[in-house]
Tab-separated table of C-alpha atoms in Angstrom:
chain	number	residue	atom	x	y	z
A	1	MET	CA	-27.615	-25.522	-2.073
A	2	SER	CA	-24.171	-25.383	-0.481
A	3	PHE	CA	-20.927	-24.080	-1.908
A	4	ASN	CA	-17.244	-23.592	-1.106
A	5	ALA	CA	-15.965	-20.406	0.505
A	6	ILE	CA	-13.077	-19.175	2.581
A	7	LEU	CA	-14.442	-18.353	6.024
A	8	LEU	CA	-12.639	-16.153	8.539
A	9	ALA	CA	-13.627	-16.660	12.172
A	10	LYS	CA	-12.465	-15.246	15.483
A	11	ASP	CA	-13.513	-15.818	19.076
A	12	ALA	CA	-12.041	-15.686	22.565
A	13	ASN	CA	-11.580	-19.447	22.862
A	14	THR	CA	-10.210	-20.563	19.512
A	15	GLY	CA	-8.674	-17.319	18.265
A	16	PHE	CA	-8.438	-16.532	14.545
A	17	SER	CA	-8.954	-19.058	11.767
A	18	ALA	CA	-9.086	-18.942	7.967
A	19	SER	CA	-10.327	-22.131	6.320
A	20	LEU	CA	-12.243	-23.579	3.401
A	21	ASN	CA	-15.849	-24.214	4.439
A	22	LYS	CA	-19.212	-25.258	3.047
A	23	ILE	CA	-21.719	-22.389	3.158
A	24	ASN	CA	-25.434	-22.824	2.535
A	25	LYS	CA	-27.591	-20.468	0.500
A	26	GLN	CA	-29.658	-19.409	3.529
A	27	GLN	CA	-26.503	-18.183	5.308
A	28	LEU	CA	-25.504	-16.215	2.228
A	29	LEU	CA	-28.913	-14.616	1.692
A	30	ALA	CA	-28.870	-13.395	5.297
A	31	GLN	CA	-26.397	-10.812	4.032
A	32	GLU	CA	-27.730	-7.465	2.858
A	33	GLY	CA	-28.134	-7.444	-0.903
A	34	ASP	CA	-30.386	-7.897	-3.916
A	35	THR	CA	-28.241	-9.762	-6.443
A	36	LEU	CA	-27.095	-13.389	-6.293
A	37	ILE	CA	-23.965	-14.034	-8.341
A	38	GLU	CA	-22.257	-17.254	-9.343
A	39	VAL	CA	-18.604	-16.264	-8.964
A	40	GLN	CA	-16.085	-17.396	-11.578
A	41	TYR	CA	-12.915	-15.683	-10.346
A	42	SER	CA	-11.773	-13.558	-7.433
A	43	SER	CA	-8.304	-12.283	-6.550
A	44	ILE	CA	-5.927	-11.606	-3.669
A	45	ASN	CA	-5.291	-7.915	-3.011
A	46	TYR	CA	-3.157	-6.471	-0.222
A	47	LYS	CA	-6.284	-5.782	1.852
A	48	ASP	CA	-7.380	-9.396	1.327
A	49	ALA	CA	-3.951	-10.572	2.440
A	50	LEU	CA	-4.222	-8.527	5.636
A	51	ALA	CA	-7.633	-10.056	6.327
A	52	LEU	CA	-6.577	-13.632	5.502
A	53	THR	CA	-3.557	-13.408	7.817
A	54	ASN	CA	-5.222	-11.274	10.513
A	55	LYS	CA	-2.281	-8.863	10.309
A	56	SER	CA	-4.514	-5.802	10.477
A	57	PRO	CA	-8.080	-5.186	11.720
A	58	ILE	CA	-9.623	-5.300	8.254
A	59	VAL	CA	-12.566	-7.514	9.204
A	60	ARG	CA	-15.278	-5.680	11.157
A	61	GLN	CA	-17.848	-8.488	11.445
A	62	TRP	CA	-17.379	-12.176	12.192
A	63	PRO	CA	-17.546	-14.671	10.617
A	64	MET	CA	-16.504	-13.183	7.279
A	65	VAL	CA	-16.034	-14.401	3.727
A	66	PRO	CA	-13.131	-12.290	2.391
A	67	GLY	CA	-12.595	-11.145	-1.168
A	68	ILE	CA	-12.952	-7.522	-2.249
A	69	ASP	CA	-12.923	-8.519	-5.945
A	70	GLY	CA	-15.143	-10.786	-7.955
A	71	VAL	CA	-16.441	-11.461	-11.434
A	72	GLY	CA	-19.321	-13.742	-12.245
A	73	LYS	CA	-22.749	-14.406	-13.683
A	74	VAL	CA	-25.961	-12.952	-12.288
A	75	VAL	CA	-28.295	-15.692	-11.057
A	76	GLU	CA	-31.074	-13.360	-9.928
A	77	CYS	CA	-31.381	-9.614	-9.344
A	78	ALA	CA	-34.328	-8.307	-7.345
A	79	SER	CA	-33.641	-4.667	-8.246
A	80	GLY	CA	-34.001	-5.310	-11.981
A	81	ARG	CA	-30.749	-3.511	-12.713
A	82	TYR	CA	-29.190	-6.681	-14.157
A	83	GLN	CA	-30.671	-9.676	-15.905
A	84	GLN	CA	-30.013	-13.362	-15.340
A	85	GLY	CA	-26.827	-14.307	-17.172
A	86	ASP	CA	-25.284	-10.814	-17.154
A	87	MET	CA	-21.559	-10.778	-16.357
A	88	VAL	CA	-20.636	-8.288	-13.639
A	89	ILE	CA	-17.621	-7.099	-11.649
A	90	LEU	CA	-17.344	-6.181	-7.975
A	91	ASN	CA	-14.537	-4.012	-6.558
A	92	GLY	CA	-14.592	-2.903	-2.932
A	93	TRP	CA	-17.707	-1.469	-1.225
A	94	GLY	CA	-16.672	-2.971	2.123
A	95	CYS	CA	-16.852	-6.565	0.926
A	96	GLY	CA	-14.520	-8.720	2.984
A	97	GLU	CA	-14.791	-6.134	5.768
A	98	THR	CA	-18.454	-5.618	6.719
A	99	HIS	CA	-20.136	-7.708	4.007
A	100	TRP	CA	-19.333	-11.205	2.724
A	101	GLY	CA	-17.057	-11.041	-0.295
A	102	CYS	CA	-16.071	-13.094	-3.328
A	103	LEU	CA	-13.591	-15.755	-2.202
A	104	ALA	CA	-16.496	-18.122	-2.651
A	105	GLN	CA	-18.463	-19.848	-5.406
A	106	TYR	CA	-21.472	-17.597	-4.780
A	107	THR	CA	-21.917	-14.095	-3.388
A	108	TYR	CA	-24.912	-11.906	-2.578
A	109	LEU	CA	-24.410	-8.195	-3.226
A	110	LYS	CA	-26.147	-4.891	-3.866
A	111	SER	CA	-26.635	-4.250	-7.568
A	112	ASP	CA	-25.487	-0.634	-7.065
A	113	TRP	CA	-22.027	-1.995	-6.257
A	114	LEU	CA	-21.649	-3.808	-9.577
A	115	ILE	CA	-20.526	-2.774	-13.035
A	116	PRO	CA	-20.867	-4.724	-16.302
A	117	LEU	CA	-17.868	-6.744	-17.462
A	118	PRO	CA	-16.382	-4.832	-20.441
A	119	ASN	CA	-16.996	-6.666	-23.717
A	120	ASN	CA	-13.323	-6.906	-24.640
A	121	LEU	CA	-12.186	-8.459	-21.338
A	122	THR	CA	-12.595	-12.082	-20.299
A	123	PRO	CA	-13.639	-12.836	-16.698
A	124	TYR	CA	-10.123	-14.058	-15.959
A	125	GLN	CA	-8.541	-10.894	-17.375
A	126	ALA	CA	-10.899	-8.772	-15.277
A	127	MET	CA	-9.515	-10.380	-12.133
A	128	VAL	CA	-5.915	-10.051	-13.284
A	129	ILE	CA	-6.801	-6.367	-13.219
A	130	GLY	CA	-9.059	-6.474	-10.144
A	131	THR	CA	-9.119	-3.770	-7.490
A	132	ALA	CA	-5.354	-3.329	-7.813
A	133	GLY	CA	-5.577	-2.542	-11.517
A	134	TYR	CA	-8.744	-0.508	-11.161
A	135	THR	CA	-6.992	1.558	-8.450
A	136	ALA	CA	-3.985	1.953	-10.744
A	137	ALA	CA	-6.315	3.221	-13.474
A	138	LEU	CA	-7.829	5.786	-11.102
A	139	CYS	CA	-4.287	7.014	-10.340
A	140	VAL	CA	-3.293	7.142	-13.991
A	141	LYS	CA	-6.502	8.973	-14.858
A	142	ARG	CA	-5.714	11.597	-12.193
A	143	ILE	CA	-2.310	12.107	-13.799
A	144	VAL	CA	-3.687	12.300	-17.348
A	145	ASP	CA	-6.563	14.593	-16.349
A	146	PHE	CA	-4.087	16.792	-14.440
A	147	GLY	CA	-2.455	17.510	-17.784
A	148	VAL	CA	0.832	15.602	-17.522
A	149	LYS	CA	1.940	14.755	-21.045
A	150	PRO	CA	4.257	11.890	-22.018
A	151	GLU	CA	6.934	14.299	-23.265
A	152	PRO	CA	7.977	16.517	-20.290
A	153	GLY	CA	9.601	14.008	-17.968
A	154	LYS	CA	9.636	10.687	-16.229
A	155	ILE	CA	6.911	9.099	-14.138
A	156	LEU	CA	7.776	7.059	-11.051
A	157	VAL	CA	5.763	4.061	-9.865
A	158	THR	CA	6.547	2.769	-6.368
A	159	GLY	CA	5.776	-0.752	-5.199
A	160	ALA	CA	6.303	-1.630	-8.833
A	161	SER	CA	6.254	-5.430	-8.563
A	162	GLY	CA	2.880	-5.509	-6.782
A	163	GLY	CA	-0.589	-5.492	-8.294
A	164	VAL	CA	-1.192	-1.735	-8.407
A	165	GLY	CA	2.356	-1.044	-9.527
A	166	SER	CA	2.322	-3.680	-12.264
A	167	ILE	CA	-0.898	-2.422	-13.843
A	168	ALA	CA	0.140	1.229	-13.447
A	169	ILE	CA	3.412	0.596	-15.291
A	170	ALA	CA	1.695	-1.308	-18.102
A	171	LEU	CA	-1.035	1.304	-18.503
A	172	LEU	CA	1.318	4.294	-18.415
A	173	ALA	CA	3.691	2.635	-20.889
A	174	LYS	CA	0.803	1.939	-23.294
A	175	LEU	CA	-0.143	5.621	-23.047
A	176	GLY	CA	3.395	6.615	-24.072
A	177	TYR	CA	4.891	7.682	-20.738
A	178	GLN	CA	8.484	6.988	-19.713
A	179	VAL	CA	8.158	4.952	-16.518
A	180	THR	CA	10.698	4.359	-13.771
A	181	ALA	CA	9.872	1.442	-11.466
A	182	SER	CA	10.828	1.482	-7.786
A	183	THR	CA	11.046	-1.994	-6.261
A	184	SER	CA	12.734	-3.937	-3.488
A	185	LYS	CA	12.924	-6.892	-5.895
A	186	ILE	CA	15.718	-5.814	-8.205
A	187	ASN	CA	15.869	-9.387	-9.524
A	188	ASP	CA	12.423	-8.766	-11.048
A	189	SER	CA	13.906	-6.439	-13.666
A	190	ASP	CA	12.868	-8.679	-16.579
A	191	TYR	CA	9.304	-8.746	-15.274
A	192	LEU	CA	9.200	-4.945	-14.924
A	193	THR	CA	10.759	-4.193	-18.296
A	194	GLY	CA	8.262	-6.645	-19.783
A	195	LEU	CA	5.536	-4.370	-18.440
A	196	GLY	CA	7.111	-1.337	-20.093
A	197	ALA	CA	9.387	0.163	-17.426
A	198	VAL	CA	12.421	1.887	-18.951
A	199	ASN	CA	14.341	2.310	-15.700
A	200	ILE	CA	14.402	0.488	-12.358
A	201	ILE	CA	15.572	1.840	-8.999
A	202	ASP	CA	16.004	0.183	-5.613
A	203	SER	CA	13.153	1.169	-3.298
A	204	GLN	CA	15.571	1.261	-0.363
A	205	THR	CA	16.790	4.610	-1.675
A	206	LEU	CA	13.374	6.090	-0.832
A	207	LYS	CA	12.549	4.411	2.490
A	208	LEU	CA	14.637	6.528	4.860
A	209	ALA	CA	14.125	10.124	5.953
A	210	GLY	CA	15.321	12.575	3.293
A	211	LYS	CA	15.668	16.301	2.730
A	212	PRO	CA	12.471	18.389	2.431
A	213	LEU	CA	13.439	19.376	-1.116
A	214	GLN	CA	15.493	17.123	-3.367
A	215	LYS	CA	16.519	17.027	-7.007
A	216	GLU	CA	13.482	17.364	-9.289
A	217	LEU	CA	13.151	14.002	-11.017
A	218	TRP	CA	9.506	13.167	-11.708
A	219	SER	CA	6.699	14.901	-13.564
A	220	ALA	CA	4.263	12.565	-11.804
A	221	VAL	CA	4.277	9.681	-9.328
A	222	VAL	CA	1.994	6.759	-8.517
A	223	ASP	CA	2.715	5.832	-4.891
A	224	VAL	CA	1.392	2.775	-3.072
A	225	VAL	CA	3.923	2.854	-0.214
A	226	GLY	CA	3.293	5.942	1.938
A	227	SER	CA	5.474	6.979	4.910
A	228	HIS	CA	9.034	8.152	4.124
A	229	THR	CA	8.721	6.918	0.539
A	230	LEU	CA	5.791	9.248	-0.106
A	231	ALA	CA	7.607	12.130	1.593
A	232	ASN	CA	10.703	11.561	-0.561
A	233	VAL	CA	8.844	11.288	-3.862
A	234	CYS	CA	7.011	14.521	-3.068
A	235	ALA	CA	10.415	16.134	-2.434
A	236	GLN	CA	11.618	14.820	-5.831
A	237	THR	CA	8.586	15.839	-7.898
A	238	GLN	CA	9.134	18.555	-10.479
A	239	TYR	CA	7.589	22.013	-10.224
A	240	GLY	CA	3.836	21.793	-10.786
A	241	GLY	CA	3.834	18.001	-10.799
A	242	ILE	CA	1.421	15.545	-9.199
A	243	VAL	CA	1.707	12.573	-6.850
A	244	ALA	CA	-1.223	10.134	-6.876
A	245	CYS	CA	-1.262	8.329	-3.526
A	246	CYS	CA	-3.284	5.140	-3.004
A	247	GLY	CA	-1.432	2.880	-0.566
A	248	LEU	CA	0.385	2.463	2.728
A	249	ALA	CA	2.646	-0.564	2.338
A	250	GLN	CA	5.432	1.160	4.302
A	251	GLY	CA	3.114	2.960	6.721
A	252	MET	CA	0.224	5.356	7.236
A	253	ASP	CA	2.462	8.188	8.418
A	254	PHE	CA	3.519	11.062	6.170
A	255	PRO	CA	6.732	12.539	7.651
A	256	ALA	CA	7.033	15.464	5.247
A	257	THR	CA	7.155	19.269	5.205
A	258	VAL	CA	5.063	21.745	3.241
A	259	ALA	CA	8.128	22.756	1.190
A	260	PRO	CA	7.300	20.812	-2.017
A	261	PHE	CA	3.759	22.178	-1.965
A	262	ILE	CA	4.464	25.873	-1.387
A	263	LEU	CA	7.839	26.168	-3.158
A	264	ARG	CA	7.244	23.873	-6.128
A	265	GLY	CA	3.463	23.919	-6.263
A	266	ILE	CA	3.108	20.148	-6.445
A	267	THR	CA	-0.218	18.396	-5.915
A	268	LEU	CA	-0.744	15.372	-3.674
A	269	ALA	CA	-3.857	13.609	-4.953
A	270	GLY	CA	-5.448	10.975	-2.745
A	271	VAL	CA	-7.038	8.113	-4.672
A	272	ASP	CA	-9.774	5.956	-3.131
A	273	SER	CA	-11.121	2.927	-4.952
A	274	VAL	CA	-13.426	1.449	-2.307
A	275	MET	CA	-16.297	3.955	-2.471
A	276	ALA	CA	-15.663	5.560	-5.875
A	277	SER	CA	-18.762	6.483	-7.867
A	278	TYR	CA	-20.226	4.348	-10.642
A	279	ASP	CA	-19.092	6.870	-13.280
A	280	LYS	CA	-15.506	6.857	-12.000
A	281	ARG	CA	-15.492	3.059	-12.007
A	282	ILE	CA	-16.793	2.855	-15.570
A	283	ALA	CA	-14.218	5.411	-16.747
A	284	ALA	CA	-11.379	3.522	-15.061
A	285	TRP	CA	-12.452	0.169	-16.508
A	286	ASP	CA	-12.879	1.722	-19.959
A	287	LEU	CA	-9.287	2.972	-19.760
A	288	LEU	CA	-8.075	-0.481	-18.730
A	289	SER	CA	-10.047	-2.380	-21.351
A	290	GLN	CA	-8.859	-0.067	-24.136
A	291	HIS	CA	-5.141	-0.120	-23.330
A	292	LEU	CA	-4.258	-3.439	-21.684
A	293	ASP	CA	-3.914	-6.373	-24.059
A	294	GLY	CA	-4.047	-10.090	-23.348
A	295	GLU	CA	-0.278	-10.542	-23.570
A	296	ILE	CA	0.411	-7.991	-20.832
A	297	LEU	CA	-2.322	-9.402	-18.599
A	298	ALA	CA	-0.955	-12.930	-19.051
A	299	HIS	CA	2.461	-11.572	-18.017
A	300	ILE	CA	0.972	-10.192	-14.782
A	301	GLY	CA	-1.485	-12.936	-13.798
A	302	ASN	CA	-0.941	-16.061	-11.689
A	303	THR	CA	-3.763	-18.537	-10.994
A	304	ILE	CA	-4.416	-20.146	-7.600
A	305	THR	CA	-7.255	-22.078	-5.962
A	306	LEU	CA	-9.278	-21.310	-2.829
A	307	THR	CA	-7.081	-23.710	-0.842
A	308	GLU	CA	-3.972	-21.703	-1.783
A	309	CYS	CA	-5.330	-18.315	-0.680
A	310	VAL	CA	-3.911	-18.239	2.855
A	311	ASP	CA	-0.428	-19.292	1.726
A	312	SER	CA	-0.453	-16.698	-1.055
A	313	ALA	CA	-1.619	-14.036	1.410
A	314	ASN	CA	1.292	-14.784	3.737
A	315	LYS	CA	3.728	-14.496	0.834
A	316	MET	CA	2.159	-11.188	-0.196
A	317	ILE	CA	2.534	-9.741	3.313
A	318	ALA	CA	6.158	-10.913	3.340
A	319	GLY	CA	6.801	-9.163	0.010
A	320	GLN	CA	7.627	-12.423	-1.759
A	321	ILE	CA	5.337	-12.165	-4.776
A	322	LYS	CA	5.009	-10.199	-7.976
A	323	GLY	CA	2.071	-9.481	-10.213
A	324	ARG	CA	-1.510	-10.482	-9.509
A	325	PHE	CA	-2.984	-13.645	-7.983
A	326	VAL	CA	-6.288	-14.678	-9.556
A	327	VAL	CA	-8.390	-17.166	-7.597
A	328	ASP	CA	-10.312	-19.781	-9.573
A	329	VAL	CA	-13.044	-20.376	-6.995
A	330	ASN	CA	-14.229	-23.545	-8.751
A	331	GLN	CA	-10.908	-25.355	-8.513
């Protein structure tokens, strides 16, 4: 058996390459795992885009099949955790970094990494959500569990036109929160209001160094940008508020002071989706499946093929896309 997959390769003579290749089953089963899955859809996340363009040292082993997300049907499962025909989802666990991922028609994974596809989501909808939406749900859950109610004030979502931002806005709006979207793509206002944003601000207002304490504007923040943006939103968060941080689109640095933490008692909550526990994953996907409807997901999703992955990744790195890119691996 052979199948189509995106293969990333790198060596001293030829340099880096990302291309569509034929992979055989023996090559795939050489990977560590216990569950063979026939993939239906994958997606392009920011981490995938970095790997596909070689813009950051995401890949730790070569060659590599990228794709941190996948949904598909179990072909066989040696652990017995899943049965043949079960529909399962993968998010993270180092796939596309140290283990072959899901930008392929088949993947071989550990059953411990998988969760069942929720009954009220189609496979396509699950990949519109993907790691970006699952990460957004983890952030939203931190905010809800922290005790922030819809009534007290506004919630800010940075990187609003991207995958995490789009799902975060839609989810928060469905839960009754008043959401302000920060984006560099002001022309995307119709897209963002369609998700449920009630106000839109230019992200450039947050990207430069600001004062340690600023006007209190937000009861909570979902930040995917980092760097000066994260420092500024912390400085603008209301007394006792929370900032859920899950990204570094602007940078890994955090040029801030302790002032918002010791004078306003705010909380900076780091959110990791890659190694989150099974229970956290199930809770996040339950939240998503209960509150995101098909119309919203159709508004967010765009479908591409395996051959379009590299081009889409370059556009993502350049900040030229909005929403989520779902990869139909069989087209």
